[in-house]
PDB file of C-alpha atoms in Angstrom:
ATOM      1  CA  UNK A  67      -6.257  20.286   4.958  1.00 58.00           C
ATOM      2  CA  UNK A  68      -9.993  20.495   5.905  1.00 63.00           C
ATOM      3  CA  UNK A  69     -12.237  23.462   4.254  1.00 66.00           C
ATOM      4  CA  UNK A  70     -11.741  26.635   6.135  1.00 67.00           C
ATOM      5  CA  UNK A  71     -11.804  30.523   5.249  1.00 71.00           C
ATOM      6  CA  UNK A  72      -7.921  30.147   5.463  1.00 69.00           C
ATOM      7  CA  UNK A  73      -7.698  27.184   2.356  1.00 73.00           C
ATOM      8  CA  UNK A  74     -10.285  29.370   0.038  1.00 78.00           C
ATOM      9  CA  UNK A  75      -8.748  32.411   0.821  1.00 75.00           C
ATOM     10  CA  UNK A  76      -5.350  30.372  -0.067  1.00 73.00           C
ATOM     11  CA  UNK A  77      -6.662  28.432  -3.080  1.00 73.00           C
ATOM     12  CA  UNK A  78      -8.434  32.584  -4.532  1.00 78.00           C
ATOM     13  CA  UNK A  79      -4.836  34.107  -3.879  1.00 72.00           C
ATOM     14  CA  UNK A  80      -3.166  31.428  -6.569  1.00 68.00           C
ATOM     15  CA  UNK A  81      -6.125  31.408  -8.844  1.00 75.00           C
ATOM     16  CA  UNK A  82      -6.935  28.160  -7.786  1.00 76.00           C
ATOM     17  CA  UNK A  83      -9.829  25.504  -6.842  1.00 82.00           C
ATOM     18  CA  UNK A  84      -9.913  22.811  -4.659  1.00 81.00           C
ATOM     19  CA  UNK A  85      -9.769  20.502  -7.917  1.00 84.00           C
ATOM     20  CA  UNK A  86      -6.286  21.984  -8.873  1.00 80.00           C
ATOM     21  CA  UNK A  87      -5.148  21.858  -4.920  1.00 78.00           C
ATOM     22  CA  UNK A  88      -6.013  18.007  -5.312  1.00 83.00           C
ATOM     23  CA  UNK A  89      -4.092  17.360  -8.727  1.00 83.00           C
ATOM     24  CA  UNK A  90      -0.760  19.082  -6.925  1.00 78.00           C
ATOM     25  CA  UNK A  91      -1.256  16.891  -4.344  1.00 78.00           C
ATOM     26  CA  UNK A  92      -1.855  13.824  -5.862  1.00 85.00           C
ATOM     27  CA  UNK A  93       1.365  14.473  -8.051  1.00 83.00           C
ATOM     28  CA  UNK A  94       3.461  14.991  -4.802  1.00 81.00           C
ATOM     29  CA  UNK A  95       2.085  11.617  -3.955  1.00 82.00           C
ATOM     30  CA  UNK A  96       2.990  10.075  -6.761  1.00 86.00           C
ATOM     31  CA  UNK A  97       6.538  11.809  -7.044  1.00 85.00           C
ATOM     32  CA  UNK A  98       7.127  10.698  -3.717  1.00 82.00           C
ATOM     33  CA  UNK A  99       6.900  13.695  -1.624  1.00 80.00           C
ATOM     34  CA  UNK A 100       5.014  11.837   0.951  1.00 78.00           C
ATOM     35  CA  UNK A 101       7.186   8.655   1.880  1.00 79.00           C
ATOM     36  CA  UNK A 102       9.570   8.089   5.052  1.00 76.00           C
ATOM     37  CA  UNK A 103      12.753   8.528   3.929  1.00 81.00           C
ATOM     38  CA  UNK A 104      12.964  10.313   0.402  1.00 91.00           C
ATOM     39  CA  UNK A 105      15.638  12.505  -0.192  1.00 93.00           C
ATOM     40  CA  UNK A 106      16.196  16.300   0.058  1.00 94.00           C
ATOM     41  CA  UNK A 107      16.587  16.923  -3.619  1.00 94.00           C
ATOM     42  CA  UNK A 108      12.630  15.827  -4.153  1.00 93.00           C
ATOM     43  CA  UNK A 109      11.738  18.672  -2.012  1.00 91.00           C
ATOM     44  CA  UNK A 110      14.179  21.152  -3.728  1.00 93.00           C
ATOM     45  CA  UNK A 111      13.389  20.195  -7.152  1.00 91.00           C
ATOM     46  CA  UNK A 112       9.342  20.747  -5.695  1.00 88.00           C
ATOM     47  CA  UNK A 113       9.301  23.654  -3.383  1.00 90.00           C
ATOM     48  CA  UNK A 114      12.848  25.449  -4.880  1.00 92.00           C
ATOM     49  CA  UNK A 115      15.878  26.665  -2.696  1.00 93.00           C
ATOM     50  CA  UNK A 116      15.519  26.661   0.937  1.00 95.00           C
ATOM     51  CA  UNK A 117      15.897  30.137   2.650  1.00 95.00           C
ATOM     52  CA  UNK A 118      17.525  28.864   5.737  1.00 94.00           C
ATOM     53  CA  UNK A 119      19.924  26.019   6.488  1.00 93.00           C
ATOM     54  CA  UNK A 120      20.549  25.298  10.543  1.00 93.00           C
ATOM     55  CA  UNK A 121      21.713  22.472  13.000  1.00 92.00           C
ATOM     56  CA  UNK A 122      18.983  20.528  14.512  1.00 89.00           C
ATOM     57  CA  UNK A 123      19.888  21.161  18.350  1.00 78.00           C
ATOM     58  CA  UNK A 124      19.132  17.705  20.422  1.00 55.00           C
ATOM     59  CA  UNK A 125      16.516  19.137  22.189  1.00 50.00           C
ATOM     60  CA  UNK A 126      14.238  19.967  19.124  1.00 55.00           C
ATOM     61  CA  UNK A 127      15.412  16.573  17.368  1.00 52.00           C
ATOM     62  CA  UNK A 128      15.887  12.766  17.941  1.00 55.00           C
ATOM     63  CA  UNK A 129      18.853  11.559  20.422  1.00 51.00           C
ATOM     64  CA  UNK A 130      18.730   8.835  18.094  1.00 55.00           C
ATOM     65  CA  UNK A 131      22.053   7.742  16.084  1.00 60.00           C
ATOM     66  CA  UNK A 132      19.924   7.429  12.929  1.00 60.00           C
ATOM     67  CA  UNK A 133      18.672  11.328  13.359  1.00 67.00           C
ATOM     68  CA  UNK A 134      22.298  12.573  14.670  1.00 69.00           C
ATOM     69  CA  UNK A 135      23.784  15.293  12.745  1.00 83.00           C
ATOM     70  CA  UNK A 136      20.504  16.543  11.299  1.00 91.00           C
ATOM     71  CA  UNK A 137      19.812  20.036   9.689  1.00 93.00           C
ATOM     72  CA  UNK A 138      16.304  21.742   9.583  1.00 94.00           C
ATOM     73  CA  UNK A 139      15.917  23.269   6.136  1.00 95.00           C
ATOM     74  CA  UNK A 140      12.911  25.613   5.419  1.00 96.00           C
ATOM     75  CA  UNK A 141      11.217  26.429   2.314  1.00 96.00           C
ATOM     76  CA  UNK A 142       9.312  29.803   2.060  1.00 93.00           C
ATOM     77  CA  UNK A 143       5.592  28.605   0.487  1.00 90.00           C
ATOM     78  CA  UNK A 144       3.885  32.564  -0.684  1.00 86.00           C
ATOM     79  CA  UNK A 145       0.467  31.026   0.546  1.00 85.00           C
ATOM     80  CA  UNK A 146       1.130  30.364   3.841  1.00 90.00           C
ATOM     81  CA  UNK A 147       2.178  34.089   4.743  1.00 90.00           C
ATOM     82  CA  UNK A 148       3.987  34.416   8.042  1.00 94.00           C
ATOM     83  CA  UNK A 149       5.046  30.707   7.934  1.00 96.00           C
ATOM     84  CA  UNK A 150       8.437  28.734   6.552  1.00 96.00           C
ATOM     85  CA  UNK A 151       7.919  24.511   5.459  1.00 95.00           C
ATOM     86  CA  UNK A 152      10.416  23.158   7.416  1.00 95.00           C
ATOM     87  CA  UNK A 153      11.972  19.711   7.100  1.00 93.00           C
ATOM     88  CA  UNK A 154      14.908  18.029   8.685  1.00 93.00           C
ATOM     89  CA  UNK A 155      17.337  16.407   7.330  1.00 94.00           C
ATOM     90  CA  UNK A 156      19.454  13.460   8.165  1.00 92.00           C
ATOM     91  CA  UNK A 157      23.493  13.643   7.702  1.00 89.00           C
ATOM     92  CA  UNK A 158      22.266  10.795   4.822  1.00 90.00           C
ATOM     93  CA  UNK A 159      20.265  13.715   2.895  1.00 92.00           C
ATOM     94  CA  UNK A 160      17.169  11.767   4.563  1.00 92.00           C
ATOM     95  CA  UNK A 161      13.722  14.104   5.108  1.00 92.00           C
ATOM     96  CA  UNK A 162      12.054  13.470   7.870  1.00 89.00           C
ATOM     97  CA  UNK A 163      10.055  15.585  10.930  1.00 90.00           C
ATOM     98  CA  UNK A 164       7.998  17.935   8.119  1.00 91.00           C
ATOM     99  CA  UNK A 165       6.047  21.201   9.867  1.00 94.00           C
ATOM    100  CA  UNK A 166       5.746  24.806   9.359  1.00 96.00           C
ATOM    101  CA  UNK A 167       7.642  27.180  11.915  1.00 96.00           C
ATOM    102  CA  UNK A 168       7.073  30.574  12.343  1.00 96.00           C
ATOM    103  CA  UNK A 169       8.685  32.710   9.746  1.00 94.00           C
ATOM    104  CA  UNK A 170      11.514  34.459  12.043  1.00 88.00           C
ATOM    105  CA  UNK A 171      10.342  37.857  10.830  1.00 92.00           C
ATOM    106  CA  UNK A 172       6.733  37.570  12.298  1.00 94.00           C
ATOM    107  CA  UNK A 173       5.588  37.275  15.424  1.00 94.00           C
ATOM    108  CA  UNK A 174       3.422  35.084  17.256  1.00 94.00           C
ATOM    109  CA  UNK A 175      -0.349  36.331  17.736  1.00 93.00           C
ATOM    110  CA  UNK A 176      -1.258  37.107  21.394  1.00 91.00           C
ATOM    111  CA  UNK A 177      -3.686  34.301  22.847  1.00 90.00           C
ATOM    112  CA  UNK A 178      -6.119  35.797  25.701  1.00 86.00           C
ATOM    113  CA  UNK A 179      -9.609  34.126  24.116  1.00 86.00           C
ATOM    114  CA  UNK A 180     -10.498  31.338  22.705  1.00 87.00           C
ATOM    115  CA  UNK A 181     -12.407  32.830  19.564  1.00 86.00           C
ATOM    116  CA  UNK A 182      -7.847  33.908  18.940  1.00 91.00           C
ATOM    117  CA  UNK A 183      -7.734  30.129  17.666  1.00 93.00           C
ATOM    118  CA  UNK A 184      -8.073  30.639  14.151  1.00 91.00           C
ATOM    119  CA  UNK A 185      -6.909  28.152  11.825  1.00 92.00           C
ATOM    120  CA  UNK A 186      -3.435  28.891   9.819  1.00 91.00           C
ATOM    121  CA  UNK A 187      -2.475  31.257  12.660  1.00 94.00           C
ATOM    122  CA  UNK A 188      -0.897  29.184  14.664  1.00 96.00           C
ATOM    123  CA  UNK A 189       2.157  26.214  15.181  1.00 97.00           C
ATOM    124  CA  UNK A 190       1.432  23.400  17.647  1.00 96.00           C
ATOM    125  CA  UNK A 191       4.521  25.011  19.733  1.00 94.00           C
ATOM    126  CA  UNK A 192       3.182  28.059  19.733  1.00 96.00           C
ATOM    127  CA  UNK A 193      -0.372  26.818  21.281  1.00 95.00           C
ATOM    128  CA  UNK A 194       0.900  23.732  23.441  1.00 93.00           C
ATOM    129  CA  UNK A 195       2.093  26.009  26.562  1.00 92.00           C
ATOM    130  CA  UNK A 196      -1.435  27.252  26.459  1.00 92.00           C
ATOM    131  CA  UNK A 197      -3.014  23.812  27.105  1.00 92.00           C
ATOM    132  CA  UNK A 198      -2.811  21.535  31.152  1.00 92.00           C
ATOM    133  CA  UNK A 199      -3.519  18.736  31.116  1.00 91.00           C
ATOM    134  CA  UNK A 200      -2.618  17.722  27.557  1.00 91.00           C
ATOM    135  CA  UNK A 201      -3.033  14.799  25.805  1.00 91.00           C
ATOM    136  CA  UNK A 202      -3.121  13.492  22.391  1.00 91.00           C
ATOM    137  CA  UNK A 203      -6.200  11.916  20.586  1.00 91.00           C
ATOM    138  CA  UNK A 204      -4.803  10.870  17.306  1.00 88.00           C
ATOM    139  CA  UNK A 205      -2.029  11.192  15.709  1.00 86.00           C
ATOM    140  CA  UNK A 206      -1.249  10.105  12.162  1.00 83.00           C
ATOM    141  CA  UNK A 207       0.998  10.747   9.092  1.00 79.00           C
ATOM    142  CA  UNK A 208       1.260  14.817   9.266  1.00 86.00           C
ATOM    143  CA  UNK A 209      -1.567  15.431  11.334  1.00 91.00           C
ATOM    144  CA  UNK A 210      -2.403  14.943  15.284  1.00 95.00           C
ATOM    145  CA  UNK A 211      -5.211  16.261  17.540  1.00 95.00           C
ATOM    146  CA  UNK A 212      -4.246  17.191  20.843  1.00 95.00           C
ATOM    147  CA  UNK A 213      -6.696  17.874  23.590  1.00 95.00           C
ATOM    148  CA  UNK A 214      -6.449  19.784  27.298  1.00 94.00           C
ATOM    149  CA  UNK A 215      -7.640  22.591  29.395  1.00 92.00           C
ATOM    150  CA  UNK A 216      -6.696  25.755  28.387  1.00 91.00           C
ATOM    151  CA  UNK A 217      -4.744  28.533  30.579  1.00 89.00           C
ATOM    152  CA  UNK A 218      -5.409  31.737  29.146  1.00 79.00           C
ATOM    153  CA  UNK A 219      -7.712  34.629  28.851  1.00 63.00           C
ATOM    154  CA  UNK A 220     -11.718  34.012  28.727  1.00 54.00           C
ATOM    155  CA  UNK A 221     -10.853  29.936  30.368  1.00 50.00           C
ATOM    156  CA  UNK A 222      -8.253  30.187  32.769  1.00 48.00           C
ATOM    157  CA  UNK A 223      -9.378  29.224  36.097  1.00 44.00           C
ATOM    158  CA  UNK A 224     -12.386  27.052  34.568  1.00 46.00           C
ATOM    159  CA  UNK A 225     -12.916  23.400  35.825  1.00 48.00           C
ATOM    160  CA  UNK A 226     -14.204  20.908  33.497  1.00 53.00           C
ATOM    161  CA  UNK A 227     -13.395  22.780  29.970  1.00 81.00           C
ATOM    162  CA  UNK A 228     -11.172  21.643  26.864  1.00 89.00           C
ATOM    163  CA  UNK A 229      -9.863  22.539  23.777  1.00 93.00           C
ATOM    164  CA  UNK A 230      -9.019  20.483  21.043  1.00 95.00           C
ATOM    165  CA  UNK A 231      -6.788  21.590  18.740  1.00 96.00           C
ATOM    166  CA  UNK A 232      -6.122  19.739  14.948  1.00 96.00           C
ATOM    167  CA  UNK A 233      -2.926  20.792  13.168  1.00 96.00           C
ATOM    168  CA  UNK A 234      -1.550  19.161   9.901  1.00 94.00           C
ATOM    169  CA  UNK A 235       2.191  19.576   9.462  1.00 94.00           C
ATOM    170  CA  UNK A 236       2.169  21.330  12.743  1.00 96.00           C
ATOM    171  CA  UNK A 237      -0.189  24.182  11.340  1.00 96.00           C
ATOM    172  CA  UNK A 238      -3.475  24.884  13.563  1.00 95.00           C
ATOM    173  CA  UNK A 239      -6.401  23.783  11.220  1.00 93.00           C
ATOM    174  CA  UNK A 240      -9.653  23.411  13.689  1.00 92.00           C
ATOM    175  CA  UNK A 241     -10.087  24.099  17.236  1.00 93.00           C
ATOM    176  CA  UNK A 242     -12.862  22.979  19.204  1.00 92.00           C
ATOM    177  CA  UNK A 243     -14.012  24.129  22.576  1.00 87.00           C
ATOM    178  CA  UNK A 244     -15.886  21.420  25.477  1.00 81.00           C
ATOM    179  CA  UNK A 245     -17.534  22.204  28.933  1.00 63.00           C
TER     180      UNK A 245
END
């Protein structure tokens, strides 16, 4: 995740520099933590029990016979306050679809200006109705930039103007503003 007030304050809470937040993830790399198609016991014996179990409904999921039958199981992660890891989970034990959700107990910031767009405040769900015209300019691994006009507050109305919004595992982590 790119440097932002949101990682230092993270990295200060656990004591932490961006040195150690590079060794963790390098070892998640090399456990495997990163790769289609490990299974759910890498992430328990990494992040711990999961606080919620549920069935992936078809319209959040994959139609898919290969993603049938899948669970989303979330992980509470103390740094990311407000916010449950979520992962789904094939009927084969399979991860797959990795993001952070809203944590059930908190709710959603209210969105009338731009300057609202912090990073770590916000899901891509949560900011997507907020956006016409949307389309996305990259997309790779666990991140994807998406890019449209917004409909809220300060901009709504406005001709020409865009947002573009960068999250990594779904979590909002820069937004820029155009026109």
């Amino acid at each position: 995740m790119p440097d932002s007030s949101a990682r230092s304050a993270a990295l200060a809470s656990l004591e932490a520099v961006v040195s150690d937040a590079e060794a963790a993830l390098s070892s998640a790399r090399a456990r495997g933590l990163f790769q289609p198609g490990h299974r759910i016991d890498l992430e328990r014996s990494i992040l711990g029990d999961e606080v919620y179990r549920v069935p992936l409904t078809s319209a959040e999921g994959e139609d898919s016979e290969a993603f049938s039958h899948s669970d989303v199981i979330a992980f509470h992660l103390p740094v990311f306050v407000g916010f449950d890891y979520a992962v789904n989970v094939s009927g084969q034990g399979l991860v797959w679809g990795q993001r952070f959700l809203r944590q059930q107990s908190y709710s959603t910031p209210s969105v009338t200006l731009i300057r609202d767009l912090r990073p770590w405040r916000f899901v891509k769900e949560e900011l997507e109705p907020f956006l016409s015209r949307k389309v996305v300019v990259d997309e790779f691994s666990f991140s994807e930039t998406i890019s449209g006009e917004p409909t809220f507050g300060d901009s709504h109305g406005t001709s020409g103007g865009r947002l573009t919004l960068r999250f990594d595992f779904g979590l909002l982590q820069s937004v820029n503003s155009e026109g």
